[in-house]
Coordinates of C-alpha atoms in Angstrom, one line a residue:
G1 CA 151.7 110.8 123.4
F2 CA 154.5 109.3 125.1
L3 CA 155.4 105.8 123.4
T4 CA 156.2 102.6 124.9
N5 CA 159.7 101.7 124.1
G6 CA 159.3 98.6 121.4
T7 CA 161.5 96.5 123.0
G8 CA 159.0 94.5 124.7
G9 CA 157.1 97.1 127.5
G10 CA 157.7 96.7 131.0
N11 CA 156.3 98.3 133.8
W12 CA 154.2 101.0 133.9
S13 CA 156.5 103.5 136.7
N14 CA 159.7 102.2 134.8
P15 CA 161.1 105.0 132.5
A16 CA 163.3 102.8 130.6
T17 CA 159.9 101.3 129.8
W18 CA 158.6 104.7 127.9
Q19 CA 160.5 106.3 125.2
G20 CA 162.2 109.3 126.4
G21 CA 162.3 107.7 129.4
V22 CA 159.3 109.4 131.0
V23 CA 156.3 108.4 132.7
P24 CA 153.3 109.1 131.7
A25 CA 151.4 111.1 133.9
T26 CA 148.2 113.4 134.4
G27 CA 147.2 115.2 130.9
N28 CA 149.5 112.6 128.2
S29 CA 147.9 110.6 126.2
A30 CA 149.4 106.4 126.1
V31 CA 150.4 104.4 123.1
I32 CA 151.5 100.2 123.9
L33 CA 153.1 99.7 120.4
S34 CA 152.3 95.9 118.7
G35 CA 154.7 93.4 120.9
D36 CA 155.2 95.3 123.7
A37 CA 153.0 94.2 127.4
V38 CA 153.2 96.9 130.0
S39 CA 152.2 96.2 133.6
L40 CA 150.4 98.3 136.1
D41 CA 152.5 98.6 139.4
V42 CA 151.0 102.3 139.8
N43 CA 147.3 103.8 139.7
P44 CA 147.7 105.7 136.8
Q45 CA 146.3 108.6 135.8
I46 CA 146.1 110.0 132.2
K47 CA 144.3 111.3 129.4
S48 CA 143.7 108.4 127.0
I49 CA 145.2 105.3 126.4
A50 CA 145.3 103.5 122.9
I51 CA 146.9 99.4 122.8
Q52 CA 148.0 98.6 119.5
N53 CA 147.6 95.2 117.7
S54 CA 149.4 92.5 119.8
G55 CA 150.4 95.4 122.3
T56 CA 149.5 94.1 125.6
L57 CA 147.9 96.0 128.8
N58 CA 147.9 93.9 131.8
C59 CA 145.8 96.0 134.7
N60 CA 146.3 93.9 137.9
S61 CA 145.3 94.9 140.8
Y62 CA 145.4 98.6 140.2
T63 CA 143.2 101.2 138.7
I64 CA 143.7 103.9 135.5
T65 CA 142.0 106.8 135.3
L66 CA 141.1 108.4 132.0
D67 CA 141.1 112.2 133.0
N68 CA 137.7 114.9 131.0
G69 CA 137.0 112.7 128.1
G70 CA 139.4 109.9 127.4
A71 CA 139.4 107.1 125.7
I72 CA 140.8 103.3 126.1
S73 CA 141.5 102.1 122.1
N74 CA 142.0 98.5 122.2
S75 CA 143.1 96.4 119.2
G76 CA 145.7 94.3 121.7
T77 CA 144.9 93.0 124.9
F78 CA 143.7 94.5 127.8
N79 CA 144.4 92.0 130.9
A80 CA 141.9 93.3 133.7
G81 CA 142.9 90.9 136.3
T82 CA 141.6 92.9 139.3
G83 CA 142.0 96.4 138.3
K84 CA 139.4 98.6 136.9
V85 CA 139.6 101.3 134.3
I86 CA 137.9 104.3 135.6
F87 CA 136.2 107.7 133.4
S88 CA 136.4 111.3 136.1
G89 CA 135.3 114.2 134.5

């Protein structure tokens, strides 16, 4: 899966938010590491997402779409705001 940077997180669409500098896309799994906070600034479509203990996902007003049997594993904080999660497929 795609792991956050381990240095605090950032905006979802910023390659610097992700180890290796690649933003997760369709078919990818994303992991928000402990201590990182990621804020949606786009409407991503991915396979699944895991939020580790002390990790945070801020949806703001955006939508995250999880592909075909995708899932959310949340051991941290999920701030929905006015955003939403769509399970597709």
